[in-house]
Amino acid sequence: MSIADNIARIEERIQKACDVSGRKRSEITLMGVSKFEPVNKAEEAFRSGIRCFGESRVKEAVTKFENFRDEYPAALHLIGSLQRNKAKQAALFFDCVQSVDRLELIHELVKHSAGRETPLEILLELHTGEESKSGFSDFDGLFKAAQSVLESGNLKPLGLMTMAPFTADKDIIRSSFRRLVKAQGELEKRFPSCKMNGSWVCLSMGMSNDFETAVEEGSTMLRIGSLIFKE
Ligand SMILES: *Cc1c(COP(=O)(O)O)cnc(C)c1O
């Protein structure tokens, strides 16, 4: 199976999940998670229609994507946890950091994105399942983070990200995604979306093993690695 074939199969499954839940395919971005993959595979995915890539490590992403975007206009998102000493490089290199999970990191990103031409886009990561460790652990922490992002001026919030527990139990996965949707609703109440300063509309949830459930629960961005890049 080629990458093009893999993507075609995934597209069919996304369309089915959209049909089941009365959603439009156009509301959803399919990200290619290219971590650990060589750059030629990302190029192949681009040629099959992928316009957004996710990487989990700053150094690896910089090495791989340094020249990529000159030829292949795609967005590049950081999806792995970000250490403070890499915040500067990340703030200058990525289009979006999805793994914003603590106030200290927001302050670092604000400081280092001052030199950018366009605001750094961010998602706030919420911890919604037992197995993953990253993300704000409660709504209160999330609200404080949202406030801090909105006051910063340099960062543009797009929405929320989460990782469901790795399990075959659909109910556990579903409740994890529902918690993210609930958080989005609360954020909208407290900090209504405004185009100029960003919004909370992006829900980055769903990976290779749970993306159909994520579509059914309202995901607007699927982060898929193995199903695209592995045989
Ligand atoms: C690796 C990774 C993915 C992709 O996982 P697959 O199961 O390979 O699709 C998505 N999101 C995050 C945060 C990841 O680290």
mmCIF file of C-alpha atoms and ligand atoms in Angstrom:
data_model
loop_
_atom_site.group_PDB
_atom_site.id
_atom_site.type_symbol
_atom_site.label_atom_id
_atom_site.label_comp_id
_atom_site.label_asym_id
_atom_site.label_seq_id
_atom_site.Cartn_x
_atom_site.Cartn_y
_atom_site.Cartn_z
ATOM 1 C CA MET A 1 0.000 0.000 0.000
ATOM 2 C CA SER A 2 1.341 3.393 -0.971
ATOM 3 C CA ILE A 3 0.838 6.547 1.057
ATOM 4 C CA ALA A 4 -1.669 7.684 -1.577
ATOM 5 C CA ASP A 5 -3.639 4.448 -1.108
ATOM 6 C CA ASN A 6 -3.525 4.787 2.667
ATOM 7 C CA ILE A 7 -4.849 8.332 2.486
ATOM 8 C CA ALA A 8 -7.597 7.323 0.064
ATOM 9 C CA ARG A 9 -8.767 4.637 2.524
ATOM 10 C CA ILE A 10 -8.687 7.053 5.442
ATOM 11 C CA GLU A 11 -10.652 9.591 3.394
ATOM 12 C CA GLU A 12 -13.347 6.987 2.759
ATOM 13 C CA ARG A 13 -13.587 6.272 6.470
ATOM 14 C CA ILE A 14 -13.727 9.964 7.368
ATOM 15 C CA GLN A 15 -16.517 10.471 4.834
ATOM 16 C CA LYS A 16 -18.456 7.560 6.336
ATOM 17 C CA ALA A 17 -18.086 8.948 9.846
ATOM 18 C CA CYS A 18 -19.261 12.328 8.538
ATOM 19 C CA ASP A 19 -22.301 10.708 6.922
ATOM 20 C CA VAL A 20 -23.153 8.875 10.150
ATOM 21 C CA SER A 21 -22.988 12.063 12.198
ATOM 22 C CA GLY A 22 -24.400 14.545 9.688
ATOM 23 C CA ARG A 23 -21.174 16.479 9.310
ATOM 24 C CA LYS A 24 -19.349 17.935 6.318
ATOM 25 C CA ARG A 25 -15.933 16.619 5.311
ATOM 26 C CA SER A 26 -14.862 20.237 4.710
ATOM 27 C CA GLU A 27 -15.090 21.000 8.458
ATOM 28 C CA ILE A 28 -12.223 18.625 9.167
ATOM 29 C CA THR A 29 -8.486 18.929 8.505
ATOM 30 C CA LEU A 30 -6.492 15.746 8.092
ATOM 31 C CA MET A 31 -3.041 16.261 9.579
ATOM 32 C CA GLY A 32 -0.226 13.923 8.615
ATOM 33 C CA VAL A 33 1.835 13.081 11.684
ATOM 34 C CA SER A 34 5.260 12.660 10.122
ATOM 35 C CA LYS A 35 7.334 12.103 13.268
ATOM 36 C CA PHE A 36 10.063 9.484 12.747
ATOM 37 C CA GLU A 37 9.369 9.496 8.990
ATOM 38 C CA PRO A 38 11.863 10.756 6.401
ATOM 39 C CA VAL A 39 11.065 13.949 4.522
ATOM 40 C CA ASN A 40 10.393 12.170 1.223
ATOM 41 C CA LYS A 41 7.393 10.487 2.858
ATOM 42 C CA ALA A 42 6.045 13.880 3.880
ATOM 43 C CA GLU A 43 6.492 15.000 0.264
ATOM 44 C CA GLU A 44 4.544 11.980 -0.907
ATOM 45 C CA ALA A 45 1.769 12.762 1.575
ATOM 46 C CA PHE A 46 1.715 16.357 0.335
ATOM 47 C CA ARG A 47 1.276 15.146 -3.230
ATOM 48 C CA SER A 48 -1.716 13.141 -1.986
ATOM 49 C CA GLY A 49 -3.355 16.217 -0.553
ATOM 50 C CA ILE A 50 -2.011 16.591 3.000
ATOM 51 C CA ARG A 51 -1.525 20.296 3.791
ATOM 52 C CA CYS A 52 -0.808 20.128 7.508
ATOM 53 C CA PHE A 53 1.959 18.147 9.215
ATOM 54 C CA GLY A 54 2.508 17.322 12.856
ATOM 55 C CA GLU A 55 5.841 16.700 14.528
ATOM 56 C CA SER A 56 6.475 15.828 18.143
ATOM 57 C CA ARG A 57 10.088 17.004 18.509
ATOM 58 C CA VAL A 58 11.468 20.425 17.717
ATOM 59 C CA LYS A 59 14.926 19.337 16.581
ATOM 60 C CA GLU A 60 13.655 16.603 14.311
ATOM 61 C CA ALA A 61 11.105 18.958 12.766
ATOM 62 C CA VAL A 62 13.666 21.676 12.085
ATOM 63 C CA THR A 63 16.063 19.269 10.399
ATOM 64 C CA LYS A 64 13.326 17.678 8.312
ATOM 65 C CA PHE A 65 11.218 20.701 7.384
ATOM 66 C CA GLU A 66 13.882 23.397 7.097
ATOM 67 C CA ASN A 67 13.424 23.763 3.326
ATOM 68 C CA PHE A 68 10.251 21.760 2.868
ATOM 69 C CA ARG A 69 7.809 24.623 3.061
ATOM 70 C CA ASP A 70 9.560 26.627 0.303
ATOM 71 C CA GLU A 71 8.467 23.998 -2.165
ATOM 72 C CA TYR A 72 5.452 22.457 -0.439
ATOM 73 C CA PRO A 73 3.213 25.085 1.148
ATOM 74 C CA ALA A 74 1.882 23.245 4.180
ATOM 75 C CA ALA A 75 1.300 24.163 7.808
ATOM 76 C CA LEU A 76 3.582 22.669 10.434
ATOM 77 C CA HIS A 77 2.295 21.997 13.941
ATOM 78 C CA LEU A 78 4.124 20.899 17.065
ATOM 79 C CA ILE A 79 2.095 18.178 18.793
ATOM 80 C CA GLY A 80 4.576 16.810 21.339
ATOM 81 C CA SER A 81 5.368 18.224 24.749
ATOM 82 C CA LEU A 82 7.626 21.254 24.617
ATOM 83 C CA GLN A 83 10.453 21.900 27.039
ATOM 84 C CA ARG A 84 11.271 25.419 28.062
ATOM 85 C CA ASN A 85 14.745 25.370 26.534
ATOM 86 C CA LYS A 86 13.258 24.600 23.105
ATOM 87 C CA ALA A 87 10.467 27.186 23.311
ATOM 88 C CA LYS A 88 12.354 29.840 21.355
ATOM 89 C CA GLN A 89 13.160 27.590 18.434
ATOM 90 C CA ALA A 90 9.610 26.250 18.418
ATOM 91 C CA ALA A 91 8.047 29.719 18.539
ATOM 92 C CA LEU A 92 10.018 30.814 15.491
ATOM 93 C CA PHE A 93 9.769 27.647 13.421
ATOM 94 C CA PHE A 94 6.237 26.250 13.750
ATOM 95 C CA ASP A 95 2.978 27.726 12.483
ATOM 96 C CA CYS A 96 1.110 26.333 15.465
ATOM 97 C CA VAL A 97 1.958 24.763 18.825
ATOM 98 C CA GLN A 98 -0.830 22.362 19.836
ATOM 99 C CA SER A 99 0.772 21.093 23.019
ATOM 100 C CA VAL A 100 0.461 24.202 25.188
ATOM 101 C CA ASP A 101 -0.048 22.675 28.619
ATOM 102 C CA ARG A 102 1.174 25.113 31.265
ATOM 103 C CA LEU A 103 1.315 28.824 32.045
ATOM 104 C CA GLU A 104 5.077 28.951 32.158
ATOM 105 C CA LEU A 105 5.189 27.750 28.546
ATOM 106 C CA ILE A 106 2.717 30.427 27.470
ATOM 107 C CA HIS A 107 5.000 33.088 28.923
ATOM 108 C CA GLU A 108 7.997 31.635 27.087
ATOM 109 C CA LEU A 109 6.132 31.446 23.782
ATOM 110 C CA VAL A 110 4.863 35.011 24.149
ATOM 111 C CA LYS A 111 8.380 36.250 24.754
ATOM 112 C CA HIS A 112 9.934 34.386 21.855
ATOM 113 C CA SER A 113 7.244 34.947 19.264
ATOM 114 C CA ALA A 114 7.696 38.712 19.372
ATOM 115 C CA GLY A 115 9.972 38.475 16.314
ATOM 116 C CA ARG A 116 7.468 36.643 14.132
ATOM 117 C CA GLU A 117 5.765 38.192 11.114
ATOM 118 C CA THR A 118 2.443 36.545 11.946
ATOM 119 C CA PRO A 119 1.161 35.591 15.401
ATOM 120 C CA LEU A 120 2.048 32.108 16.595
ATOM 121 C CA GLU A 121 -1.082 29.975 16.602
ATOM 122 C CA ILE A 122 -1.676 27.804 19.627
ATOM 123 C CA LEU A 123 -4.041 25.189 20.937
ATOM 124 C CA LEU A 124 -4.469 24.569 24.642
ATOM 125 C CA GLU A 125 -4.041 20.916 25.534
ATOM 126 C CA LEU A 126 -6.483 19.399 27.992
ATOM 127 C CA HIS A 127 -5.832 16.201 29.883
ATOM 128 C CA THR A 128 -8.949 14.089 29.360
ATOM 129 C CA GLY A 129 -7.770 10.520 29.903
ATOM 130 C CA GLU A 130 -5.820 8.578 32.472
ATOM 131 C CA GLU A 131 -3.031 7.310 30.284
ATOM 132 C CA SER A 132 -1.650 10.461 28.746
ATOM 133 C CA LYS A 133 0.095 12.713 31.206
ATOM 134 C CA SER A 134 0.208 16.001 29.342
ATOM 135 C CA GLY A 135 -2.344 18.773 29.261
ATOM 136 C CA PHE A 136 -4.073 21.071 31.732
ATOM 137 C CA SER A 137 -5.677 18.861 34.329
ATOM 138 C CA ASP A 138 -8.846 20.874 34.932
ATOM 139 C CA PHE A 139 -11.045 23.592 33.454
ATOM 140 C CA ASP A 140 -9.825 26.155 35.928
ATOM 141 C CA GLY A 141 -6.242 25.811 34.714
ATOM 142 C CA LEU A 142 -7.510 25.996 31.159
ATOM 143 C CA PHE A 143 -9.395 29.246 31.793
ATOM 144 C CA LYS A 144 -6.360 30.878 33.379
ATOM 145 C CA ALA A 145 -4.311 29.820 30.369
ATOM 146 C CA ALA A 146 -6.908 31.188 27.958
ATOM 147 C CA GLN A 147 -6.880 34.506 29.769
ATOM 148 C CA SER A 148 -3.127 34.668 29.635
ATOM 149 C CA VAL A 149 -3.051 33.850 25.894
ATOM 150 C CA LEU A 150 -5.670 36.489 25.086
ATOM 151 C CA GLU A 151 -3.832 39.148 27.062
ATOM 152 C CA SER A 152 -0.519 38.351 25.388
ATOM 153 C CA GLY A 153 -1.244 39.779 21.951
ATOM 154 C CA ASN A 154 1.492 37.664 20.319
ATOM 155 C CA LEU A 155 -0.324 34.358 20.442
ATOM 156 C CA LYS A 156 -3.426 33.479 18.482
ATOM 157 C CA PRO A 157 -5.604 30.792 20.056
ATOM 158 C CA LEU A 158 -7.338 28.445 17.611
ATOM 159 C CA GLY A 159 -8.879 25.940 19.994
ATOM 160 C CA LEU A 160 -8.166 22.830 22.014
ATOM 161 C CA MET A 161 -6.270 19.576 21.711
ATOM 162 C CA THR A 162 -6.469 16.281 23.541
ATOM 163 C CA MET A 163 -5.302 12.685 23.379
ATOM 164 C CA ALA A 164 -7.762 9.978 24.372
ATOM 165 C CA PRO A 165 -6.477 6.971 26.319
ATOM 166 C CA PHE A 166 -5.145 4.180 24.124
ATOM 167 C CA THR A 167 -7.861 1.572 24.583
ATOM 168 C CA ALA A 168 -10.349 -0.470 22.585
ATOM 169 C CA ASP A 169 -13.155 0.749 24.868
ATOM 170 C CA LYS A 170 -15.101 3.236 22.736
ATOM 171 C CA ASP A 171 -17.001 4.617 25.736
ATOM 172 C CA ILE A 172 -13.796 5.706 27.437
ATOM 173 C CA ILE A 173 -12.563 7.307 24.221
ATOM 174 C CA ARG A 174 -15.891 9.008 23.638
ATOM 175 C CA SER A 175 -16.051 10.485 27.118
ATOM 176 C CA SER A 176 -12.552 11.831 26.688
ATOM 177 C CA PHE A 177 -13.570 13.649 23.479
ATOM 178 C CA ARG A 178 -16.778 14.875 25.093
ATOM 179 C CA ARG A 179 -14.809 16.466 27.866
ATOM 180 C CA LEU A 180 -12.893 18.487 25.278
ATOM 181 C CA VAL A 181 -16.132 19.611 23.633
ATOM 182 C CA LYS A 182 -17.466 20.613 27.049
ATOM 183 C CA ALA A 183 -14.324 22.640 27.724
ATOM 184 C CA GLN A 184 -14.761 24.372 24.371
ATOM 185 C CA GLY A 185 -18.323 25.337 25.291
ATOM 186 C CA GLU A 186 -17.197 26.775 28.627
ATOM 187 C CA LEU A 187 -14.405 28.746 26.970
ATOM 188 C CA GLU A 188 -16.851 30.188 24.444
ATOM 189 C CA LYS A 189 -19.026 31.383 27.324
ATOM 190 C CA ARG A 190 -16.176 33.013 29.196
ATOM 191 C CA PHE A 191 -14.096 34.252 26.295
ATOM 192 C CA PRO A 192 -16.321 34.488 23.196
ATOM 193 C CA SER A 193 -14.524 33.864 19.912
ATOM 194 C CA CYS A 194 -13.493 36.888 17.969
ATOM 195 C CA LYS A 195 -11.828 36.613 14.572
ATOM 196 C CA MET A 196 -9.179 39.249 15.282
ATOM 197 C CA ASN A 197 -7.926 37.671 18.479
ATOM 198 C CA GLY A 198 -8.549 34.056 17.658
ATOM 199 C CA SER A 199 -11.175 31.565 18.617
ATOM 200 C CA TRP A 200 -11.800 28.176 20.194
ATOM 201 C CA VAL A 201 -13.304 26.452 17.148
ATOM 202 C CA CYS A 202 -10.503 23.992 16.457
ATOM 203 C CA LEU A 203 -10.903 20.652 18.233
ATOM 204 C CA SER A 204 -7.761 18.634 17.556
ATOM 205 C CA MET A 205 -8.727 15.112 18.553
ATOM 206 C CA GLY A 206 -8.604 11.706 16.914
ATOM 207 C CA MET A 207 -5.619 9.537 15.939
ATOM 208 C CA SER A 208 -5.185 6.337 13.902
ATOM 209 C CA ASN A 209 -7.042 4.159 16.384
ATOM 210 C CA ASP A 210 -9.946 6.446 17.290
ATOM 211 C CA PHE A 211 -10.515 9.011 14.538
ATOM 212 C CA GLU A 212 -14.012 7.915 13.534
ATOM 213 C CA THR A 213 -15.241 8.362 17.103
ATOM 214 C CA ALA A 214 -13.525 11.761 17.115
ATOM 215 C CA VAL A 215 -15.377 12.798 13.943
ATOM 216 C CA GLU A 216 -18.661 11.699 15.488
ATOM 217 C CA GLU A 217 -17.913 13.808 18.571
ATOM 218 C CA GLY A 218 -17.049 16.970 16.631
ATOM 219 C CA SER A 219 -13.339 16.873 15.830
ATOM 220 C CA THR A 220 -12.130 19.479 13.340
ATOM 221 C CA MET A 221 -8.570 18.156 13.123
ATOM 222 C CA LEU A 222 -7.457 14.538 12.963
ATOM 223 C CA ARG A 223 -3.800 13.811 13.785
ATOM 224 C CA ILE A 224 -2.959 10.626 11.916
ATOM 225 C CA GLY A 225 0.465 9.034 11.715
ATOM 226 C CA SER A 226 0.672 5.267 11.431
ATOM 227 C CA LEU A 227 -2.347 4.775 9.177
ATOM 228 C CA ILE A 228 -0.859 7.179 6.640
ATOM 229 C CA PHE A 229 2.800 6.272 6.795
ATOM 230 C CA LYS A 230 2.991 2.602 7.765
ATOM 231 C CA GLU A 231 2.487 -0.314 5.390
HETATM 232 C C1 LIG B 1 2.095 10.251 17.387
HETATM 233 C C2 LIG B 1 0.962 11.142 17.662
HETATM 234 C C3 LIG B 1 -0.184 11.109 16.861
HETATM 235 C C4 LIG B 1 -0.392 10.115 15.730
HETATM 236 O O1 LIG B 1 -0.587 8.845 16.244
HETATM 237 P P1 LIG B 1 -0.986 7.598 15.319
HETATM 238 O O2 LIG B 1 -1.555 6.620 16.269
HETATM 239 O O3 LIG B 1 0.281 7.130 14.682
HETATM 240 O O4 LIG B 1 -1.962 8.076 14.322
HETATM 241 C C5 LIG B 1 -1.190 12.027 17.146
HETATM 242 N N1 LIG B 1 -1.084 12.913 18.154
HETATM 243 C C6 LIG B 1 -0.004 12.972 18.949
HETATM 244 C C7 LIG B 1 0.041 13.966 20.041
HETATM 245 C C8 LIG B 1 1.053 12.080 18.738
HETATM 246 O O5 LIG B 1 2.113 12.136 19.538
#
